[in-house]
Amino acid sequence: MSEAVPSVVAIDIGTHKVSVLIGKVHAPDNIQVIGMATARNRGMNKGKIVSLDKVITAIKNAVQEAEDMAECRVHSAWISIPSAELKSFYASGRTSIENSEHMITTSEVVRALDLAKASHLTSDHYLVSAVPLGFDLDDSGEWVQNPIRMSAHSMTGHYQLMMLPISTMQNLDRALKGANIGVEKMVVSNLATAEASLLKDEKEYGVCLVDLGAGTTSMAVYLDGRLALAHTLQRGGEHVTRDIAAVLQTTTEEAERIKLLHGCVDMKVVKPDHMIQIQGIDGPQTISRIELTEIIIARYEEIFTQIRQELEKSGAIHGLYHGVVLAGDAAQIEGMISLVRRMLGVSAHLGNHPAQVYADEPHQAALRRSQYATAAGLLLYSQNYTHDTIVEHEDPETLSVWGRVGRAWSGLNEKLKSIF
């Protein structure tokens, strides 16, 4: 690898696979992938590590294959954090302005954040991100964007906190150390996927990213260019596979095979006379594609019913002017667009691979596969990681907070970026 061109490595650790991209950074919006690989991950279930050794093996296998392609060696990387156990909270911290001029400085902002965190941090959770929504001066009820150098007797900072169990972070850290990979920075996986899958205009005008993975389904809503809601469901593509195996009395391997070959979630495109040969536990059998489709639809309808409930609870469903963007391997099934439109009542389309991340012609088609979306997002994230992120909470005041997001936070000065 040429020393003249900076390089960056992205590792996406998913329930069923580990994906690795090695990129040359010609410019922040011009990243050439020179190494890429995926490896089967047998050490996770529903987004959680259940076998450390198997996760280490998957990371090593994927990294080595990408290294061989790029003809280099990987020592550190940007890492996606599985979001299966992600928790997010709204929090506020109120502090007095005690200097003689009653002028707000960085110290007051830091103090307000510390007070907000103190009411929610627990000994068993790690704070992934603390994001400012806005600041209320002298209890006026109107939030300002940047309070620095403004005058007030008191200031209340409003934040969203994103947390993960400390044990989850420790296990991920041990897996990476076991694979001899240093950490440049960790990013929650659905944020990285959004970086790759969503256009700037979509984020500005309101969009919901739904990332359908193997063990979990992540959602992220953007409004006015900022993350306004983040949530993870404990359902994904592997649940569909298990449903097929249970109902049709076949193995999970056979269920996965027929799901990939014949799976569909739109009854309108299934022909009544379309029959499928499958290998059941008791021997070969013939089923109709309608029967298979009914099994699959039932699980996907459950997933999107939960998504709709989250969107309605926060009020976000009314701001999705650019609808839903779908990502993840489990979103590639036939009829998915029609299902989402029917279930959520908004427009929908599959996410596109970012043009800023590319490979040479022989590898470009492989790079565009959904399995590399999160890793591609990590590459982009590495070039512009001072993001304003706002996540959902379960407090009854959600709607009032949601209503203020659009006009509240546009960013503090460079000095504050290191705080959050």
Tab-separated table of C-alpha atoms in Angstrom:
chain	number	residue	atom	x	y	z
A	1	MET	CA	0.000	0.000	0.000
A	2	SER	CA	1.411	3.394	-0.963
A	3	GLU	CA	2.556	5.409	2.033
A	4	ALA	CA	1.660	8.630	0.185
A	5	VAL	CA	-2.066	7.870	0.344
A	6	PRO	CA	-3.716	7.580	3.787
A	7	SER	CA	-5.553	4.344	4.440
A	8	VAL	CA	-8.475	3.365	6.639
A	9	VAL	CA	-9.871	-0.018	7.662
A	10	ALA	CA	-13.490	-0.789	8.544
A	11	ILE	CA	-14.697	-3.921	10.336
A	12	ASP	CA	-18.408	-4.661	10.638
A	13	ILE	CA	-19.149	-7.387	13.195
A	14	GLY	CA	-22.602	-8.791	12.478
A	15	THR	CA	-24.627	-11.696	13.829
A	16	HIS	CA	-23.889	-13.987	10.877
A	17	LYS	CA	-20.829	-12.411	9.267
A	18	VAL	CA	-17.817	-10.161	9.694
A	19	SER	CA	-17.182	-7.763	6.809
A	20	VAL	CA	-13.892	-5.933	6.240
A	21	LEU	CA	-13.013	-3.098	3.867
A	22	ILE	CA	-9.571	-1.559	3.408
A	23	GLY	CA	-9.632	1.801	1.661
A	24	LYS	CA	-7.218	4.352	0.257
A	25	VAL	CA	-8.412	7.854	1.136
A	26	HIS	CA	-7.735	10.096	-1.854
A	27	ALA	CA	-10.197	12.633	-0.386
A	28	PRO	CA	-12.979	12.508	2.239
A	29	ASP	CA	-15.469	11.788	-0.562
A	30	ASN	CA	-13.118	9.635	-2.640
A	31	ILE	CA	-12.241	6.322	-0.968
A	32	GLN	CA	-10.900	3.491	-3.110
A	33	VAL	CA	-11.418	0.015	-1.672
A	34	ILE	CA	-8.339	-2.119	-2.269
A	35	GLY	CA	-9.162	-4.982	0.090
A	36	MET	CA	-12.494	-6.586	0.966
A	37	ALA	CA	-13.745	-9.802	2.508
A	38	THR	CA	-16.501	-11.394	4.557
A	39	ALA	CA	-16.307	-14.388	6.883
A	40	ARG	CA	-19.015	-16.478	8.515
A	41	ASN	CA	-19.517	-15.502	12.144
A	42	ARG	CA	-20.669	-18.430	14.271
A	43	GLY	CA	-19.980	-16.747	17.602
A	44	MET	CA	-22.991	-14.437	17.882
A	45	ASN	CA	-26.717	-14.810	18.383
A	46	LYS	CA	-29.237	-11.953	18.037
A	47	GLY	CA	-26.423	-9.426	17.955
A	48	LYS	CA	-24.741	-10.693	21.134
A	49	ILE	CA	-21.440	-12.553	21.512
A	50	VAL	CA	-22.024	-16.124	22.703
A	51	SER	CA	-18.621	-17.602	21.768
A	52	LEU	CA	-15.611	-15.308	22.007
A	53	ASP	CA	-13.275	-17.747	20.242
A	54	LYS	CA	-15.584	-18.077	17.237
A	55	VAL	CA	-15.930	-14.300	16.890
A	56	ILE	CA	-12.135	-13.949	17.052
A	57	THR	CA	-11.792	-16.587	14.345
A	58	ALA	CA	-14.322	-14.810	12.105
A	59	ILE	CA	-12.525	-11.457	12.512
A	60	LYS	CA	-9.140	-13.037	11.769
A	61	ASN	CA	-10.439	-14.859	8.691
A	62	ALA	CA	-12.080	-11.775	7.197
A	63	VAL	CA	-9.111	-9.509	7.967
A	64	GLN	CA	-6.581	-11.942	6.527
A	65	GLU	CA	-8.486	-12.313	3.267
A	66	ALA	CA	-8.814	-8.525	2.921
A	67	GLU	CA	-5.114	-8.109	3.766
A	68	ASP	CA	-4.117	-10.594	1.068
A	69	MET	CA	-6.186	-8.739	-1.516
A	70	ALA	CA	-4.770	-5.346	-0.507
A	71	GLU	CA	-1.239	-6.681	-0.019
A	72	CYS	CA	-0.895	-4.979	3.337
A	73	ARG	CA	-1.283	-5.717	7.034
A	74	VAL	CA	-4.056	-4.384	9.276
A	75	HIS	CA	-3.147	-3.172	12.769
A	76	SER	CA	-6.149	-1.026	13.685
A	77	ALA	CA	-9.626	-0.309	12.342
A	78	TRP	CA	-12.909	1.524	12.706
A	79	ILE	CA	-15.351	-0.893	14.295
A	80	SER	CA	-19.145	-1.124	14.145
A	81	ILE	CA	-20.781	-1.755	17.521
A	82	PRO	CA	-23.680	-4.243	17.354
A	83	SER	CA	-26.757	-2.325	18.524
A	84	ALA	CA	-28.820	-5.223	19.869
A	85	GLU	CA	-28.647	-3.928	23.460
A	86	LEU	CA	-28.636	-0.204	22.692
A	87	LYS	CA	-30.488	1.968	25.198
A	88	SER	CA	-31.164	5.660	24.762
A	89	PHE	CA	-32.494	8.252	27.176
A	90	TYR	CA	-33.490	11.892	27.258
A	91	ALA	CA	-31.668	13.775	30.029
A	92	SER	CA	-31.249	17.378	31.157
A	93	GLY	CA	-28.829	19.185	33.461
A	94	ARG	CA	-29.416	22.605	35.028
A	95	THR	CA	-26.580	24.798	36.248
A	96	SER	CA	-26.260	28.365	37.497
A	97	ILE	CA	-23.992	30.891	35.778
A	98	GLU	CA	-21.856	32.189	38.624
A	99	ASN	CA	-19.223	34.387	36.997
A	100	SER	CA	-19.510	38.162	37.496
A	101	GLU	CA	-20.757	38.806	33.969
A	102	HIS	CA	-23.227	35.885	34.036
A	103	MET	CA	-21.737	34.832	30.708
A	104	ILE	CA	-21.981	31.200	29.635
A	105	THR	CA	-18.635	29.534	28.946
A	106	THR	CA	-17.521	26.037	28.004
A	107	SER	CA	-17.299	25.217	31.725
A	108	GLU	CA	-21.054	25.669	32.206
A	109	VAL	CA	-21.840	23.504	29.190
A	110	VAL	CA	-19.581	20.748	30.509
A	111	ARG	CA	-21.186	21.029	33.970
A	112	ALA	CA	-24.699	20.784	32.512
A	113	LEU	CA	-23.730	17.649	30.593
A	114	ASP	CA	-22.157	16.075	33.686
A	115	LEU	CA	-25.355	16.714	35.667
A	116	ALA	CA	-27.494	15.230	32.877
A	117	LYS	CA	-25.349	12.109	32.697
A	118	ALA	CA	-25.281	11.663	36.457
A	119	SER	CA	-29.002	10.948	36.607
A	120	HIS	CA	-28.851	8.098	34.067
A	121	LEU	CA	-25.427	6.481	34.119
A	122	THR	CA	-25.313	3.146	35.888
A	123	SER	CA	-22.395	0.985	36.915
A	124	ASP	CA	-23.245	-1.680	34.343
A	125	HIS	CA	-23.637	0.543	31.254
A	126	TYR	CA	-21.170	2.415	29.064
A	127	LEU	CA	-22.000	5.828	27.583
A	128	VAL	CA	-21.514	5.531	23.824
A	129	SER	CA	-22.650	9.052	22.979
A	130	ALA	CA	-24.078	12.149	24.675
A	131	VAL	CA	-25.704	14.477	22.178
A	132	PRO	CA	-26.970	18.011	22.850
A	133	LEU	CA	-30.485	18.883	21.666
A	134	GLY	CA	-30.575	22.492	22.843
A	135	PHE	CA	-30.153	24.860	25.783
A	136	ASP	CA	-32.795	26.661	27.832
A	137	LEU	CA	-31.635	29.957	29.364
A	138	ASP	CA	-33.316	31.210	32.547
A	139	ASP	CA	-36.164	28.702	32.098
A	140	SER	CA	-37.542	30.674	29.157
A	141	GLY	CA	-38.923	27.549	27.465
A	142	GLU	CA	-37.213	28.429	24.181
A	143	TRP	CA	-34.086	26.480	23.340
A	144	VAL	CA	-31.048	28.167	21.819
A	145	GLN	CA	-28.542	26.541	19.518
A	146	ASN	CA	-25.245	27.817	20.914
A	147	PRO	CA	-25.234	29.325	24.417
A	148	ILE	CA	-21.523	30.198	24.530
A	149	ARG	CA	-20.937	33.890	25.419
A	150	MET	CA	-24.664	34.467	25.969
A	151	SER	CA	-25.831	35.979	29.280
A	152	ALA	CA	-28.094	34.164	31.741
A	153	HIS	CA	-28.419	33.393	35.444
A	154	SER	CA	-29.084	29.683	34.772
A	155	MET	CA	-28.873	27.256	31.889
A	156	THR	CA	-30.492	23.860	31.284
A	157	GLY	CA	-28.846	21.582	28.740
A	158	HIS	CA	-31.027	18.972	27.040
A	159	TYR	CA	-29.343	15.791	25.771
A	160	GLN	CA	-29.875	12.318	24.435
A	161	LEU	CA	-27.689	9.564	25.844
A	162	MET	CA	-26.841	6.339	24.008
A	163	MET	CA	-25.660	3.473	26.210
A	164	LEU	CA	-24.595	-0.154	25.943
A	165	PRO	CA	-23.875	-2.709	28.683
A	166	ILE	CA	-20.263	-2.578	29.839
A	167	SER	CA	-20.072	-6.358	29.426
A	168	THR	CA	-20.969	-5.998	25.734
A	169	MET	CA	-18.185	-3.469	25.183
A	170	GLN	CA	-15.716	-5.581	27.165
A	171	ASN	CA	-16.504	-8.711	25.155
A	172	LEU	CA	-16.154	-6.811	21.891
A	173	ASP	CA	-12.849	-5.359	23.082
A	174	ARG	CA	-11.577	-8.836	24.001
A	175	ALA	CA	-12.589	-10.194	20.605
A	176	LEU	CA	-10.648	-7.453	18.831
A	177	LYS	CA	-7.609	-7.887	21.075
A	178	GLY	CA	-7.765	-11.635	20.440
A	179	ALA	CA	-7.647	-10.902	16.718
A	180	ASN	CA	-4.778	-8.406	17.245
A	181	ILE	CA	-6.820	-5.466	15.980
A	182	GLY	CA	-6.486	-2.042	17.557
A	183	VAL	CA	-9.488	0.296	17.689
A	184	GLU	CA	-9.455	3.669	15.951
A	185	LYS	CA	-13.044	4.407	16.959
A	186	MET	CA	-16.250	2.463	17.576
A	187	VAL	CA	-19.509	3.516	15.919
A	188	VAL	CA	-22.999	2.129	16.592
A	189	SER	CA	-23.767	-0.036	13.562
A	190	ASN	CA	-27.010	1.616	12.468
A	191	LEU	CA	-25.309	5.028	12.393
A	192	ALA	CA	-22.604	3.636	10.115
A	193	THR	CA	-25.200	2.006	7.850
A	194	ALA	CA	-27.079	5.296	7.617
A	195	GLU	CA	-23.881	7.060	6.577
A	196	ALA	CA	-23.645	4.746	3.575
A	197	SER	CA	-27.309	4.309	2.689
A	198	LEU	CA	-28.915	7.743	3.091
A	199	LEU	CA	-28.580	10.803	0.885
A	200	LYS	CA	-28.096	14.248	2.384
A	201	ASP	CA	-31.500	15.419	1.123
A	202	GLU	CA	-33.177	12.383	2.680
A	203	LYS	CA	-31.673	13.216	6.066
A	204	GLU	CA	-32.699	16.860	5.719
A	205	TYR	CA	-36.338	16.276	4.790
A	206	GLY	CA	-37.098	13.273	7.007
A	207	VAL	CA	-36.319	9.608	6.443
A	208	CYS	CA	-36.287	6.328	8.347
A	209	LEU	CA	-33.504	3.830	7.711
A	210	VAL	CA	-34.508	0.230	8.446
A	211	ASP	CA	-31.544	-2.155	8.542
A	212	LEU	CA	-32.805	-5.734	8.466
A	213	GLY	CA	-29.997	-7.932	9.716
A	214	ALA	CA	-29.814	-11.600	10.603
A	215	GLY	CA	-30.451	-11.328	14.340
A	216	THR	CA	-31.773	-7.790	14.773
A	217	THR	CA	-33.541	-4.993	12.921
A	218	SER	CA	-32.230	-1.472	13.508
A	219	MET	CA	-34.075	1.736	12.729
A	220	ALA	CA	-32.763	5.282	12.559
A	221	VAL	CA	-34.849	8.361	11.775
A	222	TYR	CA	-33.211	11.545	10.491
A	223	LEU	CA	-34.814	14.982	10.578
A	224	ASP	CA	-33.181	18.254	9.578
A	225	GLY	CA	-29.945	16.391	8.902
A	226	ARG	CA	-29.686	14.892	12.404
A	227	LEU	CA	-30.480	11.547	13.921
A	228	ALA	CA	-33.788	11.964	15.718
A	229	LEU	CA	-34.674	8.390	16.698
A	230	ALA	CA	-32.708	5.166	17.117
A	231	HIS	CA	-34.099	1.804	18.123
A	232	THR	CA	-33.259	-1.890	17.716
A	233	LEU	CA	-35.678	-4.808	17.541
A	234	GLN	CA	-34.714	-8.336	18.556
A	235	ARG	CA	-35.994	-9.768	15.277
A	236	GLY	CA	-34.275	-10.374	11.956
A	237	GLY	CA	-33.770	-12.659	8.995
A	238	GLU	CA	-32.762	-15.687	11.039
A	239	HIS	CA	-36.186	-15.634	12.709
A	240	VAL	CA	-37.785	-15.985	9.278
A	241	THR	CA	-35.517	-18.950	8.568
A	242	ARG	CA	-36.468	-20.612	11.854
A	243	ASP	CA	-40.171	-20.081	11.138
A	244	ILE	CA	-39.800	-21.821	7.770
A	245	ALA	CA	-37.866	-24.704	9.318
A	246	ALA	CA	-40.434	-25.175	12.097
A	247	VAL	CA	-43.559	-25.003	9.940
A	248	LEU	CA	-42.222	-27.074	7.045
A	249	GLN	CA	-40.325	-29.520	9.262
A	250	THR	CA	-36.962	-29.066	7.593
A	251	THR	CA	-33.441	-28.086	8.644
A	252	THR	CA	-32.389	-24.466	9.081
A	253	GLU	CA	-29.928	-24.920	6.205
A	254	GLU	CA	-32.706	-26.045	3.871
A	255	ALA	CA	-35.023	-23.322	5.174
A	256	GLU	CA	-32.377	-20.675	4.428
A	257	ARG	CA	-31.851	-22.110	0.948
A	258	ILE	CA	-35.497	-21.980	-0.080
A	259	LYS	CA	-35.912	-18.549	1.534
A	260	LEU	CA	-33.123	-17.161	-0.626
A	261	LEU	CA	-34.311	-18.910	-3.795
A	262	HIS	CA	-38.086	-18.574	-3.500
A	263	GLY	CA	-38.775	-16.131	-0.643
A	264	CYS	CA	-41.334	-13.384	-1.204
A	265	VAL	CA	-43.463	-11.002	0.899
A	266	ASP	CA	-45.977	-9.914	-1.751
A	267	MET	CA	-48.798	-12.363	-2.454
A	268	LYS	CA	-49.722	-10.473	-5.622
A	269	VAL	CA	-46.615	-11.668	-7.468
A	270	VAL	CA	-46.865	-15.323	-6.414
A	271	LYS	CA	-48.444	-17.652	-8.982
A	272	PRO	CA	-50.946	-20.143	-7.508
A	273	ASP	CA	-49.413	-23.069	-9.421
A	274	HIS	CA	-45.805	-22.379	-8.409
A	275	MET	CA	-44.619	-25.467	-6.529
A	276	ILE	CA	-41.313	-25.921	-4.689
A	277	GLN	CA	-39.363	-29.094	-4.005
A	278	ILE	CA	-37.777	-29.144	-0.543
A	279	GLN	CA	-35.868	-31.639	1.553
A	280	GLY	CA	-37.863	-32.200	4.733
A	281	ILE	CA	-36.657	-33.979	7.862
A	282	ASP	CA	-38.692	-37.043	6.869
A	283	GLY	CA	-37.717	-36.866	3.220
A	284	PRO	CA	-38.501	-34.872	0.052
A	285	GLN	CA	-41.754	-32.943	-0.127
A	286	THR	CA	-43.538	-30.497	-2.394
A	287	ILE	CA	-45.067	-27.261	-1.167
A	288	SER	CA	-46.645	-24.285	-2.904
A	289	ARG	CA	-44.822	-20.990	-3.025
A	290	ILE	CA	-47.987	-19.428	-1.576
A	291	GLU	CA	-47.502	-21.478	1.596
A	292	LEU	CA	-43.876	-20.374	1.877
A	293	THR	CA	-44.840	-16.742	1.293
A	294	GLU	CA	-47.495	-16.850	4.027
A	295	ILE	CA	-44.899	-18.064	6.543
A	296	ILE	CA	-42.437	-15.347	5.608
A	297	ILE	CA	-44.990	-12.517	5.513
A	298	ALA	CA	-46.185	-13.302	9.027
A	299	ARG	CA	-42.754	-12.615	10.536
A	300	TYR	CA	-42.034	-9.509	8.440
A	301	GLU	CA	-45.439	-8.078	9.332
A	302	GLU	CA	-44.585	-8.560	13.005
A	303	ILE	CA	-41.307	-6.670	12.531
A	304	PHE	CA	-42.874	-3.753	10.671
A	305	THR	CA	-45.777	-3.552	13.097
A	306	GLN	CA	-43.221	-2.932	15.855
A	307	ILE	CA	-41.429	-0.380	13.687
A	308	ARG	CA	-44.677	1.471	13.056
A	309	GLN	CA	-45.434	1.493	16.790
A	310	GLU	CA	-42.046	3.084	17.525
A	311	LEU	CA	-42.566	5.694	14.814
A	312	GLU	CA	-46.059	6.521	16.055
A	313	LYS	CA	-44.990	6.676	19.700
A	314	SER	CA	-42.347	9.291	18.927
A	315	GLY	CA	-44.402	11.156	16.345
A	316	ALA	CA	-41.642	10.588	13.802
A	317	ILE	CA	-43.965	8.892	11.323
A	318	HIS	CA	-45.459	12.289	10.462
A	319	GLY	CA	-42.067	13.672	9.412
A	320	LEU	CA	-40.967	10.980	6.950
A	321	TYR	CA	-41.233	13.076	3.801
A	322	HIS	CA	-38.631	10.864	2.125
A	323	GLY	CA	-40.174	7.679	3.462
A	324	VAL	CA	-38.202	4.570	4.354
A	325	VAL	CA	-34.830	3.388	3.075
A	326	LEU	CA	-34.111	-0.320	3.471
A	327	ALA	CA	-30.724	-1.888	4.126
A	328	GLY	CA	-29.410	-5.292	5.209
A	329	ASP	CA	-29.418	-8.749	3.653
A	330	ALA	CA	-32.902	-9.561	4.970
A	331	ALA	CA	-34.331	-6.547	3.107
A	332	GLN	CA	-33.396	-7.958	-0.295
A	333	ILE	CA	-36.343	-10.368	-0.451
A	334	GLU	CA	-38.847	-10.012	-3.318
A	335	GLY	CA	-41.827	-7.769	-2.583
A	336	MET	CA	-40.219	-5.905	0.332
A	337	ILE	CA	-40.923	-2.438	-1.074
A	338	SER	CA	-44.623	-3.207	-1.454
A	339	LEU	CA	-44.810	-4.640	2.072
A	340	VAL	CA	-43.228	-1.567	3.644
A	341	ARG	CA	-45.482	0.812	1.755
A	342	ARG	CA	-48.511	-1.176	2.867
A	343	MET	CA	-47.441	-1.475	6.508
A	344	LEU	CA	-46.123	2.063	7.085
A	345	GLY	CA	-48.069	4.084	4.537
A	346	VAL	CA	-44.987	5.905	3.210
A	347	SER	CA	-42.732	5.608	0.184
A	348	ALA	CA	-39.881	3.102	0.358
A	349	HIS	CA	-36.803	2.051	-1.584
A	350	LEU	CA	-33.607	0.066	-1.128
A	351	GLY	CA	-30.522	2.004	-0.082
A	352	ASN	CA	-27.878	2.653	-2.713
A	353	HIS	CA	-24.170	2.032	-2.294
A	354	PRO	CA	-22.371	5.367	-1.769
A	355	ALA	CA	-20.588	6.581	-4.896
A	356	GLN	CA	-17.789	7.977	-2.694
A	357	VAL	CA	-16.665	4.428	-1.868
A	358	TYR	CA	-15.647	2.413	-4.910
A	359	ALA	CA	-13.440	-0.438	-6.106
A	360	ASP	CA	-11.877	-1.468	-9.406
A	361	GLU	CA	-14.218	-2.905	-12.010
A	362	PRO	CA	-13.748	-6.618	-11.132
A	363	HIS	CA	-14.737	-5.962	-7.502
A	364	GLN	CA	-17.266	-3.144	-7.823
A	365	ALA	CA	-20.292	-5.457	-8.075
A	366	ALA	CA	-19.272	-7.329	-4.923
A	367	LEU	CA	-18.705	-4.058	-3.059
A	368	ARG	CA	-22.262	-2.945	-3.838
A	369	ARG	CA	-23.768	-5.944	-2.034
A	370	SER	CA	-25.726	-5.191	1.118
A	371	GLN	CA	-23.236	-7.108	3.263
A	372	TYR	CA	-20.726	-4.262	2.854
A	373	ALA	CA	-23.087	-1.337	3.528
A	374	THR	CA	-22.142	-0.857	7.181
A	375	ALA	CA	-18.416	-1.193	6.515
A	376	ALA	CA	-18.679	1.342	3.668
A	377	GLY	CA	-20.454	3.671	6.078
A	378	LEU	CA	-17.609	3.268	8.551
A	379	LEU	CA	-15.129	4.354	5.880
A	380	LEU	CA	-17.173	7.511	5.274
A	381	TYR	CA	-17.730	8.041	8.991
A	382	SER	CA	-13.972	7.978	9.560
A	383	GLN	CA	-13.622	11.084	7.391
A	384	ASN	CA	-16.404	13.084	9.044
A	385	TYR	CA	-17.195	11.780	12.506
A	386	THR	CA	-18.195	14.957	14.414
A	387	HIS	CA	-21.900	14.226	13.906
A	388	ASP	CA	-24.828	15.736	15.763
A	389	THR	CA	-26.917	12.734	16.779
A	390	ILE	CA	-30.256	12.772	18.532
A	391	VAL	CA	-31.833	9.533	19.688
A	392	GLU	CA	-35.215	8.557	21.035
A	393	HIS	CA	-36.248	8.040	24.630
A	394	GLU	CA	-39.231	6.465	26.316
A	395	ASP	CA	-40.180	9.426	28.479
A	396	PRO	CA	-43.778	10.695	28.018
A	397	GLU	CA	-42.331	14.069	27.011
A	398	THR	CA	-40.971	12.578	23.760
A	399	LEU	CA	-43.276	14.565	21.519
A	400	SER	CA	-42.373	17.903	23.057
A	401	VAL	CA	-38.685	17.114	22.664
A	402	TRP	CA	-39.277	15.905	19.087
A	403	GLY	CA	-40.981	19.155	18.223
A	404	ARG	CA	-37.918	21.151	19.289
A	405	VAL	CA	-35.291	19.043	17.539
A	406	GLY	CA	-35.691	20.739	14.177
A	407	ARG	CA	-34.883	24.213	15.451
A	408	ALA	CA	-32.587	23.497	18.375
A	409	TRP	CA	-29.059	22.295	17.701
A	410	SER	CA	-26.716	23.294	14.893
A	411	GLY	CA	-23.405	22.738	16.697
A	412	LEU	CA	-21.118	24.487	19.152
A	413	ASN	CA	-17.659	25.754	18.330
A	414	GLU	CA	-14.713	23.486	17.599
A	415	LYS	CA	-13.684	23.544	21.255
A	416	LEU	CA	-16.877	21.755	22.266
A	417	LYS	CA	-16.660	18.977	19.697
A	418	SER	CA	-14.243	17.032	21.862
A	419	ILE	CA	-16.733	17.038	24.739
A	420	PHE	CA	-19.483	15.080	23.049
